[in-house]
PDB file of C-alpha atoms (C1' of nucleotides) in Angstrom:
ATOM      1  CA  MET A  14       7.077 -16.342   4.863  1.00 39.00           C
ATOM      2  CA  ASN A  15       9.827 -18.675   3.845  1.00 35.00           C
ATOM      3  CA  LYS A  16       8.726 -19.342   0.384  1.00 51.00           C
ATOM      4  CA  ASN A  17       8.015 -16.993  -2.412  1.00 65.00           C
ATOM      5  CA  LEU A  18       4.635 -16.122  -3.589  1.00 61.00           C
ATOM      6  CA  LEU A  19       4.679 -18.106  -6.645  1.00 54.00           C
ATOM      7  CA  THR A  20       5.691 -21.474  -4.990  1.00 52.00           C
ATOM      8  CA  LEU A  21       3.411 -20.649  -2.383  1.00 45.00           C
ATOM      9  CA  ALA A  22       0.481 -21.023  -4.797  1.00 46.00           C
ATOM     10  CA  ASP A  23       1.823 -24.657  -5.558  1.00 40.00           C
ATOM     11  CA  CYS A  24       0.944 -25.691  -1.833  1.00 38.00           C
ATOM     12  CA  ALA A  25      -2.572 -26.331  -3.117  1.00 39.00           C
ATOM     13  CA  PRO A  26      -3.010 -29.423  -5.185  1.00 35.00           C
ATOM     14  CA  SER A  27      -5.378 -28.150  -7.662  1.00 34.00           C
ATOM     15  CA  SER A  28      -6.472 -25.095  -9.635  1.00 37.00           C
ATOM     16  CA  THR A  29      -9.809 -25.191  -7.938  1.00 42.00           C
ATOM     17  CA  ALA A  30      -8.181 -25.393  -4.364  1.00 50.00           C
ATOM     18  CA  GLU A  31      -8.359 -23.191  -1.649  1.00 67.00           C
ATOM     19  CA  PRO A  32      -6.486 -19.785  -2.100  1.00 72.00           C
ATOM     20  CA  MET A  33      -3.539 -18.821  -0.479  1.00 75.00           C
ATOM     21  CA  ALA A  34      -4.281 -18.514   3.334  1.00 86.00           C
ATOM     22  CA  ARG A  35      -5.907 -15.026   4.202  1.00 91.00           C
ATOM     23  CA  ALA A  36      -3.689 -14.807   7.283  1.00 93.00           C
ATOM     24  CA  LYS A  37      -0.535 -15.242   5.195  1.00 94.00           C
ATOM     25  CA  ALA A  38      -1.963 -12.764   2.590  1.00 96.00           C
ATOM     26  CA  GLU A  39      -2.470 -10.100   5.056  1.00 96.00           C
ATOM     27  CA  ASP A  40       0.933 -10.822   6.834  1.00 96.00           C
ATOM     28  CA  ILE A  41       2.682 -10.047   3.232  1.00 97.00           C
ATOM     29  CA  SER A  42       0.790  -7.283   2.614  1.00 97.00           C
ATOM     30  CA  ALA A  43       1.188  -5.384   5.739  1.00 97.00           C
ATOM     31  CA  LEU A  44       5.143  -5.733   5.008  1.00 97.00           C
ATOM     32  CA  LEU A  45       4.756  -4.557   1.466  1.00 98.00           C
ATOM     33  CA  LYS A  46       2.385  -1.560   2.338  1.00 98.00           C
ATOM     34  CA  ALA A  47       5.016  -0.289   4.857  1.00 98.00           C
ATOM     35  CA  VAL A  48       7.333  -0.117   1.603  1.00 98.00           C
ATOM     36  CA  ALA A  49       4.565   1.147  -0.663  1.00 98.00           C
ATOM     37  CA  ASP A  50       4.765   4.826   0.262  1.00 98.00           C
ATOM     38  CA  PRO A  51       6.872   7.284  -1.545  1.00 97.00           C
ATOM     39  CA  THR A  52       7.991   9.120   1.563  1.00 97.00           C
ATOM     40  CA  ARG A  53       9.038   5.645   3.198  1.00 98.00           C
ATOM     41  CA  LEU A  54      11.018   4.848   0.215  1.00 97.00           C
ATOM     42  CA  GLN A  55      12.604   8.124   0.309  1.00 97.00           C
ATOM     43  CA  ILE A  56      13.557   7.686   3.889  1.00 97.00           C
ATOM     44  CA  LEU A  57      14.891   4.136   3.182  1.00 97.00           C
ATOM     45  CA  ALA A  58      17.227   5.360   0.566  1.00 95.00           C
ATOM     46  CA  LEU A  59      18.176   8.469   2.617  1.00 95.00           C
ATOM     47  CA  ILE A  60      19.118   6.037   5.414  1.00 96.00           C
ATOM     48  CA  ALA A  61      20.913   3.601   2.982  1.00 94.00           C
ATOM     49  CA  LYS A  62      23.047   6.552   1.534  1.00 91.00           C
ATOM     50  CA  ALA A  63      24.172   8.261   4.803  1.00 88.00           C
ATOM     51  CA  ASP A  64      27.403   7.876   6.656  1.00 82.00           C
ATOM     52  CA  LEU A  65      27.391   4.321   8.215  1.00 84.00           C
ATOM     53  CA  GLN A  66      24.131   3.855   6.783  1.00 87.00           C
ATOM     54  CA  GLU A  67      21.937   5.276   9.551  1.00 91.00           C
ATOM     55  CA  SER A  68      20.309   8.548  10.176  1.00 95.00           C
ATOM     56  CA  CYS A  69      18.469  10.014  13.154  1.00 93.00           C
ATOM     57  CA  ALA A  70      15.150  11.478  12.634  1.00 94.00           C
ATOM     58  CA  CYS A  71      16.065  15.173  12.733  1.00 93.00           C
ATOM     59  CA  ASP A  72      18.137  14.614   9.525  1.00 93.00           C
ATOM     60  CA  LEU A  73      15.104  13.615   7.552  1.00 96.00           C
ATOM     61  CA  THR A  74      12.831  16.456   8.089  1.00 95.00           C
ATOM     62  CA  GLY A  75      15.034  18.884   6.096  1.00 92.00           C
ATOM     63  CA  PRO A  76      15.545  17.187   2.640  1.00 94.00           C
ATOM     64  CA  LEU A  77      12.056  15.672   2.879  1.00 96.00           C
ATOM     65  CA  GLY A  78      10.107  18.893   3.704  1.00 95.00           C
ATOM     66  CA  LEU A  79       8.271  17.123   6.186  1.00 96.00           C
ATOM     67  CA  SER A  80       7.273  17.964   9.963  1.00 96.00           C
ATOM     68  CA  GLN A  81       9.007  16.118  12.597  1.00 96.00           C
ATOM     69  CA  PRO A  82       5.801  14.195  13.701  1.00 97.00           C
ATOM     70  CA  THR A  83       5.205  12.963  10.329  1.00 97.00           C
ATOM     71  CA  ILE A  84       8.830  11.603  10.110  1.00 98.00           C
ATOM     72  CA  SER A  85       8.424   9.961  13.400  1.00 97.00           C
ATOM     73  CA  HIS A  86       5.249   8.340  12.228  1.00 98.00           C
ATOM     74  CA  HIS A  87       6.804   6.904   9.249  1.00 98.00           C
ATOM     75  CA  LEU A  88       9.763   5.645  10.763  1.00 98.00           C
ATOM     76  CA  LYS A  89       7.194   3.958  13.545  1.00 97.00           C
ATOM     77  CA  LYS A  90       5.660   2.168  10.561  1.00 98.00           C
ATOM     78  CA  LEU A  91       8.944   0.871   9.099  1.00 98.00           C
ATOM     79  CA  ALA A  92      10.097  -0.051  12.594  1.00 97.00           C
ATOM     80  CA  GLU A  93       6.807  -2.008  13.165  1.00 96.00           C
ATOM     81  CA  VAL A  94       7.575  -4.409  10.284  1.00 97.00           C
ATOM     82  CA  GLU A  95      11.195  -4.468  11.279  1.00 96.00           C
ATOM     83  CA  LEU A  96      12.474  -3.016   8.095  1.00 97.00           C
ATOM     84  CA  VAL A  97      14.339  -0.330  10.166  1.00 97.00           C
ATOM     85  CA  GLU A  98      15.986  -0.666  13.717  1.00 96.00           C
ATOM     86  CA  LYS A  99      16.383   2.171  16.030  1.00 95.00           C
ATOM     87  CA  GLN A 100      19.225   2.471  18.611  1.00 94.00           C
ATOM     88  CA  ARG A 101      19.332   5.485  20.929  1.00 93.00           C
ATOM     89  CA  ARG A 102      23.039   6.930  21.674  1.00 91.00           C
ATOM     90  CA  GLY A 103      22.325   9.917  24.048  1.00 88.00           C
ATOM     91  CA  THR A 104      19.842  12.404  22.657  1.00 90.00           C
ATOM     92  CA  TRP A 105      19.816  11.284  19.264  1.00 94.00           C
ATOM     93  CA  ILE A 106      17.870   7.650  18.062  1.00 96.00           C
ATOM     94  CA  TRP A 107      19.617   6.112  15.215  1.00 96.00           C
ATOM     95  CA  TYR A 108      18.082   4.575  12.365  1.00 97.00           C
ATOM     96  CA  SER A 109      19.417   1.733  10.107  1.00 96.00           C
ATOM     97  CA  LEU A 110      18.286  -0.941   7.668  1.00 96.00           C
ATOM     98  CA  ASN A 111      17.435  -4.343   8.370  1.00 96.00           C
ATOM     99  CA  LYS A 112      18.944  -5.989   5.500  1.00 95.00           C
ATOM    100  CA  THR A 113      17.730  -9.464   6.359  1.00 95.00           C
ATOM    101  CA  ARG A 114      14.103  -8.215   6.332  1.00 95.00           C
ATOM    102  CA  TRP A 115      15.017  -6.168   3.017  1.00 95.00           C
ATOM    103  CA  SER A 116      16.174  -9.286   1.316  1.00 95.00           C
ATOM    104  CA  GLN A 117      13.085 -11.421   2.639  1.00 95.00           C
ATOM    105  CA  ILE A 118      11.150  -9.131   0.298  1.00 96.00           C
ATOM    106  CA  ALA A 119      13.221  -9.824  -2.698  1.00 95.00           C
ATOM    107  CA  GLN A 120      12.743 -13.424  -1.956  1.00 95.00           C
ATOM    108  CA  LEU A 121       9.007 -13.005  -2.257  1.00 95.00           C
ATOM    109  CA  PHE A 122       9.184 -11.822  -6.045  1.00 94.00           C
ATOM    110  CA  ALA A 123      12.209 -14.273  -6.659  1.00 88.00           C
TER     111      ALA A 123
ATOM    112  CA  MET B 109      13.510   1.771 -12.794  1.00 39.00           C
ATOM    113  CA  ASN B 110      16.580  -0.030 -13.667  1.00 35.00           C
ATOM    114  CA  LYS B 111      18.652   0.108 -10.597  1.00 51.00           C
ATOM    115  CA  ASN B 112      17.593  -1.237  -7.156  1.00 64.00           C
ATOM    116  CA  LEU B 113      16.619   1.034  -4.372  1.00 61.00           C
ATOM    117  CA  LEU B 114      19.721   0.957  -2.474  1.00 54.00           C
ATOM    118  CA  THR B 115      22.036   1.726  -5.269  1.00 52.00           C
ATOM    119  CA  LEU B 116      19.609   4.587  -6.274  1.00 45.00           C
ATOM    120  CA  ALA B 117      20.340   6.052  -3.258  1.00 46.00           C
ATOM    121  CA  ASP B 118      24.048   6.039  -4.190  1.00 39.00           C
ATOM    122  CA  CYS B 119      23.288   8.478  -6.981  1.00 37.00           C
ATOM    123  CA  ALA B 120      23.523  11.524  -4.868  1.00 38.00           C
ATOM    124  CA  PRO B 121      27.073  12.703  -3.671  1.00 35.00           C
ATOM    125  CA  SER B 122      26.597  12.995  -0.109  1.00 33.00           C
ATOM    126  CA  SER B 123      24.616  12.100   3.015  1.00 37.00           C
ATOM    127  CA  THR B 124      22.874  15.829   3.080  1.00 41.00           C
ATOM    128  CA  ALA B 125      22.326  15.764  -0.595  1.00 49.00           C
ATOM    129  CA  GLU B 126      18.703  15.565  -2.076  1.00 66.00           C
ATOM    130  CA  PRO B 127      16.563  12.745  -1.397  1.00 71.00           C
ATOM    131  CA  MET B 128      15.361  10.183  -4.011  1.00 74.00           C
ATOM    132  CA  ALA B 129      13.480  11.983  -6.603  1.00 86.00           C
ATOM    133  CA  ARG B 130       9.955  12.190  -5.936  1.00 91.00           C
ATOM    134  CA  ALA B 131       8.597  11.437  -8.889  1.00 93.00           C
ATOM    135  CA  LYS B 132      10.632   7.882  -9.151  1.00 94.00           C
ATOM    136  CA  ALA B 133       9.507   7.144  -5.424  1.00 96.00           C
ATOM    137  CA  GLU B 134       5.872   7.528  -6.538  1.00 96.00           C
ATOM    138  CA  ASP B 135       6.152   5.456  -9.524  1.00 96.00           C
ATOM    139  CA  ILE B 136       7.649   2.677  -7.458  1.00 97.00           C
ATOM    140  CA  SER B 137       5.096   3.268  -4.607  1.00 97.00           C
ATOM    141  CA  ALA B 138       2.265   2.800  -7.151  1.00 97.00           C
ATOM    142  CA  LEU B 139       3.698  -0.578  -8.393  1.00 97.00           C
ATOM    143  CA  LEU B 140       4.188  -1.829  -4.822  1.00 98.00           C
ATOM    144  CA  LYS B 141       0.916  -0.347  -3.611  1.00 98.00           C
ATOM    145  CA  ALA B 142      -0.801  -2.717  -6.339  1.00 98.00           C
ATOM    146  CA  VAL B 143       1.043  -5.872  -4.903  1.00 98.00           C
ATOM    147  CA  ALA B 144       0.531  -4.672  -1.252  1.00 98.00           C
ATOM    148  CA  ASP B 145      -3.090  -5.764  -0.674  1.00 98.00           C
ATOM    149  CA  PRO B 146      -4.010  -9.126   0.563  1.00 97.00           C
ATOM    150  CA  THR B 147      -6.837 -10.037  -1.855  1.00 97.00           C
ATOM    151  CA  ARG B 148      -4.694  -9.102  -5.096  1.00 98.00           C
ATOM    152  CA  LEU B 149      -1.820 -11.206  -3.442  1.00 97.00           C
ATOM    153  CA  GLN B 150      -4.507 -14.096  -3.226  1.00 97.00           C
ATOM    154  CA  ILE B 151      -5.584 -13.190  -6.999  1.00 97.00           C
ATOM    155  CA  LEU B 152      -1.851 -13.523  -8.215  1.00 97.00           C
ATOM    156  CA  ALA B 153      -1.262 -16.845  -6.184  1.00 95.00           C
ATOM    157  CA  LEU B 154      -4.480 -18.403  -7.554  1.00 96.00           C
ATOM    158  CA  ILE B 155      -3.552 -17.298 -11.370  1.00 96.00           C
ATOM    159  CA  ALA B 156       0.172 -18.736 -10.766  1.00 94.00           C
ATOM    160  CA  LYS B 157      -1.118 -21.989  -9.735  1.00 91.00           C
ATOM    161  CA  ALA B 158      -4.110 -22.314 -12.509  1.00 88.00           C
ATOM    162  CA  ASP B 159      -3.748 -24.552 -15.319  1.00 83.00           C
ATOM    163  CA  LEU B 160      -1.534 -22.994 -17.734  1.00 86.00           C
ATOM    164  CA  GLN B 161      -1.034 -20.370 -15.266  1.00 89.00           C
ATOM    165  CA  GLU B 162      -3.900 -18.241 -16.318  1.00 92.00           C
ATOM    166  CA  SER B 163      -7.414 -17.739 -14.892  1.00 95.00           C
ATOM    167  CA  CYS B 164     -10.717 -15.852 -16.193  1.00 94.00           C
ATOM    168  CA  ALA B 165     -12.217 -13.638 -13.558  1.00 94.00           C
ATOM    169  CA  CYS B 166     -15.216 -16.019 -13.091  1.00 93.00           C
ATOM    170  CA  ASP B 167     -13.145 -18.497 -11.537  1.00 94.00           C
ATOM    171  CA  LEU B 168     -11.858 -16.096  -8.795  1.00 96.00           C
ATOM    172  CA  THR B 169     -14.821 -14.809  -7.202  1.00 95.00           C
ATOM    173  CA  GLY B 170     -15.802 -18.273  -5.851  1.00 93.00           C
ATOM    174  CA  PRO B 171     -12.646 -19.051  -3.913  1.00 94.00           C
ATOM    175  CA  LEU B 172     -12.277 -15.495  -2.748  1.00 96.00           C
ATOM    176  CA  GLY B 173     -15.667 -14.945  -1.547  1.00 95.00           C
ATOM    177  CA  LEU B 174     -15.982 -11.740  -3.125  1.00 96.00           C
ATOM    178  CA  SER B 175     -18.472  -9.972  -5.648  1.00 96.00           C
ATOM    179  CA  GLN B 176     -17.603  -9.804  -9.418  1.00 96.00           C
ATOM    180  CA  PRO B 177     -17.579  -6.153  -9.503  1.00 97.00           C
ATOM    181  CA  THR B 178     -14.788  -6.317  -6.573  1.00 97.00           C
ATOM    182  CA  ILE B 179     -12.751  -8.771  -8.460  1.00 98.00           C
ATOM    183  CA  SER B 180     -12.792  -6.684 -11.597  1.00 97.00           C
ATOM    184  CA  HIS B 181     -11.620  -3.695  -9.889  1.00 98.00           C
ATOM    185  CA  HIS B 182      -8.617  -5.466  -8.453  1.00 98.00           C
ATOM    186  CA  LEU B 183      -7.794  -6.934 -11.801  1.00 98.00           C
ATOM    187  CA  LYS B 184      -7.920  -3.534 -13.072  1.00 97.00           C
ATOM    188  CA  LYS B 185      -5.387  -2.377 -10.465  1.00 98.00           C
ATOM    189  CA  LEU B 186      -3.030  -5.307 -11.251  1.00 98.00           C
ATOM    190  CA  ALA B 187      -3.564  -4.577 -15.116  1.00 97.00           C
ATOM    191  CA  GLU B 188      -2.607  -0.820 -14.361  1.00 97.00           C
ATOM    192  CA  VAL B 189       0.992  -1.585 -13.429  1.00 97.00           C
ATOM    193  CA  GLU B 190       1.135  -4.263 -15.845  1.00 96.00           C
ATOM    194  CA  LEU B 191       1.387  -7.012 -13.277  1.00 97.00           C
ATOM    195  CA  VAL B 192      -1.322  -9.061 -15.186  1.00 97.00           C
ATOM    196  CA  GLU B 193      -1.913  -9.271 -18.621  1.00 96.00           C
ATOM    197  CA  LYS B 194      -5.535  -9.922 -20.254  1.00 95.00           C
ATOM    198  CA  GLN B 195      -6.432 -11.718 -23.365  1.00 94.00           C
ATOM    199  CA  ARG B 196     -10.010 -12.077 -24.576  1.00 94.00           C
ATOM    200  CA  ARG B 197     -10.860 -15.466 -26.000  1.00 92.00           C
ATOM    201  CA  GLY B 198     -14.565 -15.508 -27.022  1.00 90.00           C
ATOM    202  CA  THR B 199     -16.819 -14.578 -23.924  1.00 91.00           C
ATOM    203  CA  TRP B 200     -13.992 -14.962 -21.343  1.00 94.00           C
ATOM    204  CA  ILE B 201     -10.958 -12.882 -20.760  1.00 96.00           C
ATOM    205  CA  TRP B 202      -7.987 -14.831 -19.780  1.00 96.00           C
ATOM    206  CA  TYR B 203      -5.399 -13.234 -17.139  1.00 97.00           C
ATOM    207  CA  SER B 204      -1.974 -14.166 -16.712  1.00 96.00           C
ATOM    208  CA  LEU B 205       1.300 -12.877 -14.827  1.00 96.00           C
ATOM    209  CA  ASN B 206       3.611 -10.732 -16.490  1.00 96.00           C
ATOM    210  CA  LYS B 207       6.736 -12.397 -15.035  1.00 95.00           C
ATOM    211  CA  THR B 208       9.110  -9.784 -16.279  1.00 95.00           C
ATOM    212  CA  ARG B 209       7.352  -7.056 -14.303  1.00 96.00           C
ATOM    213  CA  TRP B 210       7.448  -9.428 -11.207  1.00 95.00           C
ATOM    214  CA  SER B 211      11.129  -9.808 -11.210  1.00 95.00           C
ATOM    215  CA  GLN B 212      11.527  -6.126 -11.689  1.00 95.00           C
ATOM    216  CA  ILE B 213      10.353  -5.994  -8.187  1.00 96.00           C
ATOM    217  CA  ALA B 214      12.558  -8.431  -7.267  1.00 95.00           C
ATOM    218  CA  GLN B 215      15.483  -6.372  -8.457  1.00 95.00           C
ATOM    219  CA  LEU B 216      14.209  -3.575  -6.287  1.00 95.00           C
ATOM    220  CA  PHE B 217      14.954  -5.536  -3.141  1.00 94.00           C
ATOM    221  CA  ALA B 218      18.002  -7.151  -4.397  1.00 89.00           C
TER     222      ALA B 218
ATOM    223  C1'  DG C 199     -33.508 -10.012 -33.042  1.00 72.61           C
ATOM    224  C1'  DC C 200     -33.565 -12.402 -28.134  1.00 72.61           C
ATOM    225  C1'  DT C 201     -31.679 -14.502 -24.326  1.00 72.61           C
ATOM    226  C1'  DA C 202     -27.882 -15.762 -21.223  1.00 72.61           C
ATOM    227  C1'  DT C 203     -23.399 -15.402 -19.613  1.00 72.61           C
ATOM    228  C1'  DA C 204     -19.023 -12.570 -18.586  1.00 72.61           C
ATOM    229  C1'  DA C 205     -16.769  -8.446 -17.464  1.00 72.61           C
ATOM    230  C1'  DA C 206     -16.629  -3.535 -16.950  1.00 72.61           C
ATOM    231  C1'  DT C 207     -18.606   1.046 -15.120  1.00 72.61           C
ATOM    232  C1'  DA C 208     -21.101   4.211 -11.783  1.00 72.61           C
ATOM    233  C1'  DG C 209     -22.338   5.529  -7.657  1.00 72.61           C
ATOM    234  C1'  DA C 210     -22.325   4.927  -2.652  1.00 72.61           C
ATOM    235  C1'  DC C 211     -20.406   4.294   1.782  1.00 72.61           C
ATOM    236  C1'  DA C 212     -17.320   2.833   5.649  1.00 72.61           C
ATOM    237  C1'  DA C 213     -12.418   2.204   6.940  1.00 72.61           C
ATOM    238  C1'  DC C 214      -7.888   3.640   6.675  1.00 72.61           C
ATOM    239  C1'  DC C 215      -3.955   6.536   6.115  1.00 72.61           C
ATOM    240  C1'  DA C 216      -0.553  10.843   5.416  1.00 72.61           C
ATOM    241  C1'  DT C 217      -0.173  15.088   6.969  1.00 72.61           C
ATOM    242  C1'  DC C 218      -0.525  18.765  10.248  1.00 72.61           C
ATOM    243  C1'  DT C 219      -0.607  21.412  15.009  1.00 72.61           C
ATOM    244  C1'  DA C 220      -0.183  21.207  19.949  1.00 72.61           C
ATOM    245  C1'  DT C 221       1.647  18.859  23.520  1.00 72.61           C
ATOM    246  C1'  DA C 222       4.387  15.560  26.286  1.00 72.61           C
ATOM    247  C1'  DA C 223       8.274  12.705  27.304  1.00 72.61           C
ATOM    248  C1'  DA C 224      12.906  11.681  27.494  1.00 72.61           C
ATOM    249  C1'  DC C 225      17.782  13.057  27.736  1.00 72.61           C
ATOM    250  C1'  DC C 226      22.014  16.184  28.337  1.00 72.61           C
ATOM    251  C1'  DA C 227      24.333  20.232  30.080  1.00 72.61           C
ATOM    252  C1'  DA C 228      24.856  24.060  33.240  1.00 72.61           C
TER     253       DA C 228
ATOM    254  C1'  DT D 153      16.469  22.216  38.788  1.00 72.61           C
ATOM    255  C1'  DT D 154      16.205  24.896  34.851  1.00 72.61           C
ATOM    256  C1'  DG D 155      16.347  25.127  29.893  1.00 72.61           C
ATOM    257  C1'  DG D 156      17.420  23.370  25.398  1.00 72.61           C
ATOM    258  C1'  DT D 157      17.006  19.598  21.999  1.00 72.61           C
ATOM    259  C1'  DT D 158      14.989  15.345  20.059  1.00 72.61           C
ATOM    260  C1'  DT D 159      11.713  12.245  19.734  1.00 72.61           C
ATOM    261  C1'  DA D 160       6.824  10.226  20.688  1.00 72.61           C
ATOM    262  C1'  DT D 161       2.141  10.753  21.317  1.00 72.61           C
ATOM    263  C1'  DA D 162      -2.795  12.952  20.746  1.00 72.61           C
ATOM    264  C1'  DG D 163      -6.350  14.597  18.219  1.00 72.61           C
ATOM    265  C1'  DA D 164      -8.192  16.798  13.798  1.00 72.61           C
ATOM    266  C1'  DT D 165      -8.838  16.805   8.724  1.00 72.61           C
ATOM    267  C1'  DG D 166      -8.795  15.735   3.937  1.00 72.61           C
ATOM    268  C1'  DG D 167      -7.645  12.277   0.753  1.00 72.61           C
ATOM    269  C1'  DT D 168      -7.524   7.501  -0.877  1.00 72.61           C
ATOM    270  C1'  DT D 169      -9.478   2.753  -1.212  1.00 72.61           C
ATOM    271  C1'  DG D 170     -11.792  -1.926  -0.768  1.00 72.61           C
ATOM    272  C1'  DT D 171     -16.380  -3.363  -0.924  1.00 72.61           C
ATOM    273  C1'  DC D 172     -21.077  -3.576  -2.253  1.00 72.61           C
ATOM    274  C1'  DT D 173     -25.664  -2.839  -5.428  1.00 72.61           C
ATOM    275  C1'  DA D 174     -27.136  -1.526  -9.594  1.00 72.61           C
ATOM    276  C1'  DT D 175     -26.327  -0.925 -14.325  1.00 72.61           C
ATOM    277  C1'  DT D 176     -24.136  -1.272 -18.983  1.00 72.61           C
ATOM    278  C1'  DT D 177     -21.292  -3.282 -22.305  1.00 72.61           C
ATOM    279  C1'  DA D 178     -19.507  -7.357 -24.830  1.00 72.61           C
ATOM    280  C1'  DT D 179     -19.684 -11.612 -26.771  1.00 72.61           C
ATOM    281  C1'  DA D 180     -21.997 -16.470 -28.040  1.00 72.61           C
ATOM    282  C1'  DG D 181     -25.895 -19.310 -29.217  1.00 72.61           C
ATOM    283  C1'  DC D 182     -30.411 -19.783 -30.681  1.00 72.61           C
TER     284       DC D 182
END
DNA sequence: GCTATAAATAGACAACCATCTATAAACCAA
DNA sequence: TTGGTTTATAGATGGTTGTCTATTTATAGC
């Protein structure tokens, strides 16, 4: 996933050649699906604006008006594609953005 | 949608303030959902690599192994969020990428 | 008008997903 | 160990969506 979508298309020799490999399309799709949810976009924005750019899950339920398991579910989805990272400090688990992964998405559309 | 997601977060004064407006999150989500599908990513790549960077729907069914209505369905989704544009020339309808819209996505993750 | 081709629509169906409640697991402090 | 707090998991449910077949609409040529 080191080339963007448009240049990826150039890998094939002609306009009637094979399409982008399905497996690669599914990889990119999985990453984008994780971001393409309104609640997860709000979660990412909340983390980004928090002090030290990290939040614990319990700080997200209130502003978003969602149950704790629902927030946990979304954070798991974001962690699965490595868009957020978790770090346990005592009772709390702190979530932060993986900016490398973030900019990889930007590269896809550059 | 003229600021990216991370700076959008800065609009709020403190870490306990309101989250990103739900309506805005849903707008961005709708755009990203349109791209976050493996078949639609393949369609976009096929259009990008085609001669003159445009394809008619009938050129997509073969390489992707999908029915004509399914391709039509995906092209409609992409057109709804203005990621592709359509132009009728006789019997065929030619689809091309809206690169302005494309780069707007890149801006979100810049 | 008739026929052929391209694209869109309608309707059906299976798979996926966001959310909830209820419960369990992990951790800290007495 | 007991109790309180935070996070994760299990299971259920309603809504969304990708795909298909069948049909309709639009255009071109005879």
